[in-house]
Each structure stands twice: as structure tokens, then as C-alpha cells.
Short mmCIF file of N, CA and C in Angstrom, two decimals:
data_model
loop_
_atom_site.label_atom_id
_atom_site.label_comp_id
_atom_site.label_asym_id
_atom_site.label_seq_id
_atom_site.Cartn_x
_atom_site.Cartn_y
_atom_site.Cartn_z
N ALA A 1 -19.09 -4.58 -1.67
CA ALA A 1 -18.64 -5.28 -2.85
C ALA A 1 -18.01 -4.29 -3.82
N VAL A 2 -17.09 -4.79 -4.62
CA VAL A 2 -16.39 -3.96 -5.59
C VAL A 2 -17.05 -4.15 -6.95
N ALA A 3 -17.25 -3.06 -7.67
CA ALA A 3 -17.83 -3.13 -9.00
C ALA A 3 -16.98 -4.03 -9.89
N PRO A 4 -17.59 -4.83 -10.76
CA PRO A 4 -16.83 -5.77 -11.59
C PRO A 4 -15.69 -5.15 -12.39
N MET A 5 -15.90 -3.97 -12.96
CA MET A 5 -14.82 -3.33 -13.74
C MET A 5 -13.66 -2.92 -12.84
N LEU A 6 -13.98 -2.43 -11.65
CA LEU A 6 -12.91 -2.05 -10.72
C LEU A 6 -12.17 -3.28 -10.22
N GLU A 7 -12.89 -4.35 -9.98
CA GLU A 7 -12.24 -5.58 -9.53
C GLU A 7 -11.30 -6.11 -10.62
N LYS A 8 -11.74 -6.06 -11.86
CA LYS A 8 -10.90 -6.51 -12.98
C LYS A 8 -9.64 -5.66 -13.06
N ALA A 9 -9.78 -4.36 -12.93
CA ALA A 9 -8.61 -3.46 -12.97
C ALA A 9 -7.68 -3.75 -11.80
N ALA A 10 -8.26 -4.00 -10.63
CA ALA A 10 -7.44 -4.31 -9.45
C ALA A 10 -6.67 -5.61 -9.65
N ARG A 11 -7.30 -6.60 -10.27
CA ARG A 11 -6.62 -7.87 -10.54
C ARG A 11 -5.41 -7.67 -11.44
N VAL A 12 -5.57 -6.85 -12.47
CA VAL A 12 -4.46 -6.56 -13.39
C VAL A 12 -3.32 -5.87 -12.64
N GLN A 13 -3.65 -4.89 -11.84
CA GLN A 13 -2.62 -4.17 -11.08
C GLN A 13 -1.95 -5.09 -10.06
N LEU A 14 -2.74 -5.91 -9.39
CA LEU A 14 -2.19 -6.83 -8.40
C LEU A 14 -1.23 -7.81 -9.06
N GLU A 15 -1.59 -8.31 -10.22
CA GLU A 15 -0.70 -9.23 -10.92
C GLU A 15 0.62 -8.55 -11.28
N SER A 16 0.57 -7.28 -11.65
CA SER A 16 1.80 -6.53 -11.95
C SER A 16 2.68 -6.40 -10.71
N VAL A 17 2.05 -6.12 -9.58
CA VAL A 17 2.80 -6.02 -8.32
C VAL A 17 3.43 -7.37 -7.97
N LEU A 18 2.65 -8.44 -8.09
CA LEU A 18 3.19 -9.77 -7.78
C LEU A 18 4.33 -10.14 -8.70
N GLN A 19 4.23 -9.80 -9.97
CA GLN A 19 5.32 -10.09 -10.92
C GLN A 19 6.59 -9.36 -10.49
N ALA A 20 6.45 -8.12 -10.09
CA ALA A 20 7.62 -7.35 -9.66
C ALA A 20 8.24 -7.95 -8.40
N LEU A 21 7.41 -8.35 -7.44
CA LEU A 21 7.91 -8.94 -6.20
C LEU A 21 8.59 -10.28 -6.47
N ARG A 22 7.99 -11.08 -7.34
CA ARG A 22 8.56 -12.39 -7.67
C ARG A 22 9.85 -12.25 -8.48
N ALA A 23 9.94 -11.22 -9.30
CA ALA A 23 11.11 -11.02 -10.16
C ALA A 23 12.35 -10.62 -9.37
N GLU A 24 12.15 -9.96 -8.24
CA GLU A 24 13.29 -9.47 -7.45
C GLU A 24 13.14 -9.84 -5.98
N PRO A 25 13.15 -11.14 -5.66
CA PRO A 25 12.97 -11.54 -4.26
C PRO A 25 14.12 -11.10 -3.36
N GLY A 26 15.26 -10.80 -3.92
CA GLY A 26 16.41 -10.37 -3.12
C GLY A 26 16.44 -8.87 -2.84
N ASN A 27 15.52 -8.12 -3.41
CA ASN A 27 15.48 -6.68 -3.23
C ASN A 27 14.63 -6.35 -2.00
N ALA A 28 15.29 -6.12 -0.89
CA ALA A 28 14.58 -5.89 0.37
C ALA A 28 13.70 -4.64 0.32
N SER A 29 14.18 -3.58 -0.32
CA SER A 29 13.37 -2.35 -0.41
C SER A 29 12.07 -2.60 -1.17
N LEU A 30 12.18 -3.31 -2.27
CA LEU A 30 10.99 -3.63 -3.07
C LEU A 30 10.03 -4.52 -2.28
N GLN A 31 10.57 -5.51 -1.58
CA GLN A 31 9.73 -6.41 -0.80
C GLN A 31 9.02 -5.66 0.33
N ALA A 32 9.72 -4.73 0.97
CA ALA A 32 9.10 -3.93 2.04
C ALA A 32 7.98 -3.06 1.47
N ALA A 33 8.24 -2.42 0.33
CA ALA A 33 7.22 -1.57 -0.30
C ALA A 33 6.02 -2.41 -0.73
N GLY A 34 6.28 -3.60 -1.24
CA GLY A 34 5.18 -4.48 -1.62
C GLY A 34 4.33 -4.88 -0.43
N GLY A 35 4.99 -5.18 0.68
CA GLY A 35 4.26 -5.51 1.89
C GLY A 35 3.40 -4.35 2.37
N LYS A 36 3.95 -3.15 2.29
CA LYS A 36 3.20 -1.96 2.72
C LYS A 36 1.97 -1.75 1.83
N LEU A 37 2.14 -1.94 0.53
CA LEU A 37 1.02 -1.79 -0.39
C LEU A 37 -0.06 -2.83 -0.12
N VAL A 38 0.34 -4.07 0.06
CA VAL A 38 -0.64 -5.13 0.33
C VAL A 38 -1.39 -4.87 1.62
N ALA A 39 -0.68 -4.43 2.65
CA ALA A 39 -1.34 -4.13 3.93
C ALA A 39 -2.38 -3.03 3.76
N ALA A 40 -2.06 -2.02 2.98
CA ALA A 40 -3.00 -0.92 2.77
C ALA A 40 -4.25 -1.39 2.04
N VAL A 41 -4.08 -2.25 1.06
CA VAL A 41 -5.22 -2.74 0.28
C VAL A 41 -5.99 -3.81 1.05
N ALA A 42 -5.29 -4.59 1.86
CA ALA A 42 -5.91 -5.72 2.56
C ALA A 42 -6.97 -5.30 3.56
N SER A 43 -6.90 -4.09 4.02
CA SER A 43 -7.87 -3.65 5.01
C SER A 43 -9.18 -3.20 4.36
N GLY A 44 -9.24 -3.21 3.04
CA GLY A 44 -10.43 -2.75 2.35
C GLY A 44 -11.22 -3.85 1.66
N ALA A 45 -11.96 -3.46 0.68
CA ALA A 45 -12.88 -4.35 -0.01
C ALA A 45 -12.18 -5.40 -0.86
N LEU A 46 -10.91 -5.27 -1.10
CA LEU A 46 -10.19 -6.20 -1.98
C LEU A 46 -9.48 -7.32 -1.21
N ARG A 47 -9.78 -7.46 0.05
CA ARG A 47 -9.12 -8.49 0.87
C ARG A 47 -9.27 -9.89 0.26
N ASP A 48 -10.45 -10.26 -0.16
CA ASP A 48 -10.66 -11.59 -0.74
C ASP A 48 -9.85 -11.77 -2.02
N LEU A 49 -9.79 -10.73 -2.82
CA LEU A 49 -8.98 -10.78 -4.04
C LEU A 49 -7.52 -11.04 -3.70
N LEU A 50 -7.01 -10.37 -2.69
CA LEU A 50 -5.63 -10.57 -2.26
C LEU A 50 -5.42 -11.98 -1.73
N ARG A 51 -6.33 -12.46 -0.93
CA ARG A 51 -6.19 -13.80 -0.37
C ARG A 51 -6.11 -14.86 -1.46
N ASP A 52 -6.85 -14.65 -2.54
CA ASP A 52 -6.89 -15.63 -3.63
C ASP A 52 -5.73 -15.48 -4.60
N SER A 53 -4.96 -14.41 -4.49
CA SER A 53 -3.94 -14.09 -5.49
C SER A 53 -2.62 -14.82 -5.31
N GLY A 54 -2.38 -15.36 -4.13
CA GLY A 54 -1.08 -15.97 -3.85
C GLY A 54 -0.09 -15.00 -3.24
N VAL A 55 -0.55 -13.80 -2.92
CA VAL A 55 0.35 -12.79 -2.36
C VAL A 55 0.89 -13.21 -1.00
N ALA A 56 0.13 -13.99 -0.24
CA ALA A 56 0.60 -14.42 1.08
C ALA A 56 1.88 -15.24 0.96
N GLU A 57 1.96 -16.09 -0.05
CA GLU A 57 3.17 -16.89 -0.24
C GLU A 57 4.36 -16.01 -0.62
N VAL A 58 4.10 -15.00 -1.44
CA VAL A 58 5.17 -14.07 -1.82
C VAL A 58 5.67 -13.31 -0.58
N LEU A 59 4.74 -12.87 0.25
CA LEU A 59 5.13 -12.14 1.47
C LEU A 59 5.88 -13.05 2.44
N ALA A 60 5.40 -14.27 2.62
CA ALA A 60 6.09 -15.21 3.52
C ALA A 60 7.49 -15.50 3.01
N ASP A 61 7.64 -15.61 1.70
CA ASP A 61 8.97 -15.82 1.12
C ASP A 61 9.86 -14.62 1.39
N ALA A 62 9.33 -13.43 1.27
CA ALA A 62 10.11 -12.22 1.55
C ALA A 62 10.57 -12.20 3.01
N VAL A 63 9.68 -12.59 3.91
CA VAL A 63 10.04 -12.64 5.34
C VAL A 63 11.18 -13.63 5.56
N ARG A 64 11.11 -14.79 4.90
CA ARG A 64 12.17 -15.79 5.04
C ARG A 64 13.49 -15.34 4.42
N ARG A 65 13.43 -14.68 3.28
CA ARG A 65 14.65 -14.26 2.57
C ARG A 65 15.36 -13.09 3.24
N HIS A 66 14.62 -12.29 3.97
CA HIS A 66 15.18 -11.06 4.56
C HIS A 66 14.95 -11.03 6.07
N PRO A 67 15.51 -12.00 6.80
CA PRO A 67 15.21 -12.07 8.23
C PRO A 67 15.73 -10.88 9.04
N HIS A 68 16.70 -10.16 8.50
CA HIS A 68 17.27 -9.04 9.27
C HIS A 68 16.95 -7.68 8.66
N ALA A 69 16.12 -7.66 7.62
CA ALA A 69 15.70 -6.40 7.01
C ALA A 69 14.43 -5.93 7.71
N ARG A 70 14.59 -4.97 8.58
CA ARG A 70 13.47 -4.52 9.42
C ARG A 70 12.25 -4.09 8.60
N GLY A 71 12.49 -3.38 7.49
CA GLY A 71 11.38 -2.92 6.66
C GLY A 71 10.57 -4.08 6.10
N VAL A 72 11.27 -5.12 5.62
CA VAL A 72 10.57 -6.29 5.10
C VAL A 72 9.80 -6.96 6.23
N GLN A 73 10.45 -7.16 7.35
CA GLN A 73 9.79 -7.83 8.48
C GLN A 73 8.55 -7.05 8.91
N ASP A 74 8.70 -5.75 9.08
CA ASP A 74 7.56 -4.94 9.54
C ASP A 74 6.43 -4.93 8.53
N GLN A 75 6.74 -4.61 7.29
CA GLN A 75 5.69 -4.43 6.28
C GLN A 75 5.06 -5.75 5.84
N ALA A 76 5.89 -6.75 5.57
CA ALA A 76 5.35 -8.03 5.10
C ALA A 76 4.54 -8.72 6.20
N GLN A 77 5.05 -8.67 7.43
CA GLN A 77 4.30 -9.30 8.51
C GLN A 77 3.00 -8.54 8.81
N TRP A 78 3.02 -7.23 8.70
CA TRP A 78 1.80 -6.46 8.89
C TRP A 78 0.78 -6.82 7.81
N ALA A 79 1.25 -6.96 6.56
CA ALA A 79 0.35 -7.34 5.48
C ALA A 79 -0.23 -8.73 5.73
N LEU A 80 0.60 -9.66 6.17
CA LEU A 80 0.10 -11.00 6.49
C LEU A 80 -0.93 -10.95 7.61
N LEU A 81 -0.68 -10.13 8.60
CA LEU A 81 -1.63 -9.97 9.70
C LEU A 81 -2.96 -9.42 9.17
N CYS A 82 -2.89 -8.43 8.31
CA CYS A 82 -4.12 -7.85 7.73
C CYS A 82 -4.88 -8.88 6.90
N LEU A 83 -4.15 -9.75 6.21
CA LEU A 83 -4.80 -10.74 5.35
C LEU A 83 -5.33 -11.94 6.13
N HIS A 84 -4.53 -12.42 7.08
CA HIS A 84 -4.84 -13.72 7.70
C HIS A 84 -4.94 -13.69 9.22
N GLY A 85 -4.85 -12.53 9.81
CA GLY A 85 -5.00 -12.43 11.25
C GLY A 85 -3.77 -12.88 12.02
N ARG A 86 -3.97 -13.10 13.30
CA ARG A 86 -2.87 -13.41 14.21
C ARG A 86 -2.13 -14.70 13.87
N GLN A 87 -2.79 -15.64 13.23
CA GLN A 87 -2.14 -16.92 12.93
C GLN A 87 -0.90 -16.72 12.07
N ALA A 88 -0.94 -15.77 11.15
CA ALA A 88 0.22 -15.51 10.29
C ALA A 88 1.42 -15.07 11.13
N VAL A 89 1.19 -14.23 12.11
CA VAL A 89 2.28 -13.76 12.97
C VAL A 89 2.77 -14.90 13.86
N ILE A 90 1.85 -15.69 14.37
CA ILE A 90 2.22 -16.84 15.20
C ILE A 90 3.09 -17.80 14.40
N ASP A 91 2.74 -18.05 13.15
CA ASP A 91 3.53 -18.94 12.31
C ASP A 91 4.96 -18.43 12.13
N VAL A 92 5.10 -17.12 11.96
CA VAL A 92 6.45 -16.54 11.82
C VAL A 92 7.23 -16.71 13.12
N MET A 93 6.59 -16.45 14.24
CA MET A 93 7.28 -16.54 15.53
C MET A 93 7.68 -17.98 15.86
N ARG A 94 6.96 -18.96 15.34
CA ARG A 94 7.30 -20.37 15.57
C ARG A 94 8.52 -20.81 14.77
N ASP A 95 8.80 -20.12 13.68
CA ASP A 95 9.98 -20.43 12.88
C ASP A 95 11.20 -19.94 13.65
N ALA A 96 12.12 -20.82 13.97
CA ALA A 96 13.27 -20.48 14.84
C ALA A 96 14.08 -19.32 14.26
N ASP A 97 14.37 -19.35 12.98
CA ASP A 97 15.19 -18.29 12.38
C ASP A 97 14.44 -16.97 12.34
N LEU A 98 13.19 -17.01 11.92
CA LEU A 98 12.42 -15.79 11.80
C LEU A 98 12.03 -15.21 13.16
N GLY A 99 11.68 -16.06 14.08
CA GLY A 99 11.35 -15.60 15.42
C GLY A 99 12.52 -14.89 16.07
N ALA A 100 13.72 -15.35 15.80
CA ALA A 100 14.93 -14.74 16.37
C ALA A 100 15.21 -13.38 15.75
N SER A 101 14.67 -13.13 14.55
CA SER A 101 14.95 -11.85 13.87
C SER A 101 14.09 -10.73 14.40
N GLN A 102 13.11 -11.04 15.23
CA GLN A 102 12.18 -10.01 15.71
C GLN A 102 12.79 -9.15 16.78
#
């Protein structure tokens, strides 16, 4: 478990990251970096916090907006896998446009 003060600080930082990702959905470099950051955090004690934050929707949107940006595809899909397991990757592969971008 994460100490309450650390969890509060993490929530503030996570909200800042989400605001940046939502503000520039067309910026593939930013979306890839956001995916990489989420994947790194998702493997730790803050996984539940991430799941509840709405970050999965932001990552899925990045995957849809940047079907040919390898960095976004790699990082965002890896983050989704870390957060939600194989089902997230299966959902991407079922999407005709996104599956073709792999």
C-alpha cells in the first residue's frame, strides 16, 4: 500500500500528466512519452490509482489518433497491457485500422 501523503502527491502529478496528454492529443512524441511513463508506474503500487484515473481512455485515444506512429503504438499499448492485461491488446488488434498498423 502507498502512504496517504504519497498517494495524494501521485494523484496531483498524474492529473498534470493527463492534462498535458489531453491538451495535445496530436503530439505523437508527447503521447509516446506519456505511455512510457504510465507503463513504468503501472507495474508498481499505483496501478489502482492509474486504473481509476481515466488514463486508459487517454492512451486508447492516442493509439487511435496515431496508428502509424510506432512510439505511440509501442508505449501506449504497453501501458494498456500493464494496466489491463492481454484484453487491452486484443481489443486493439480487433480494431481493423489499428490492427493493420501493427
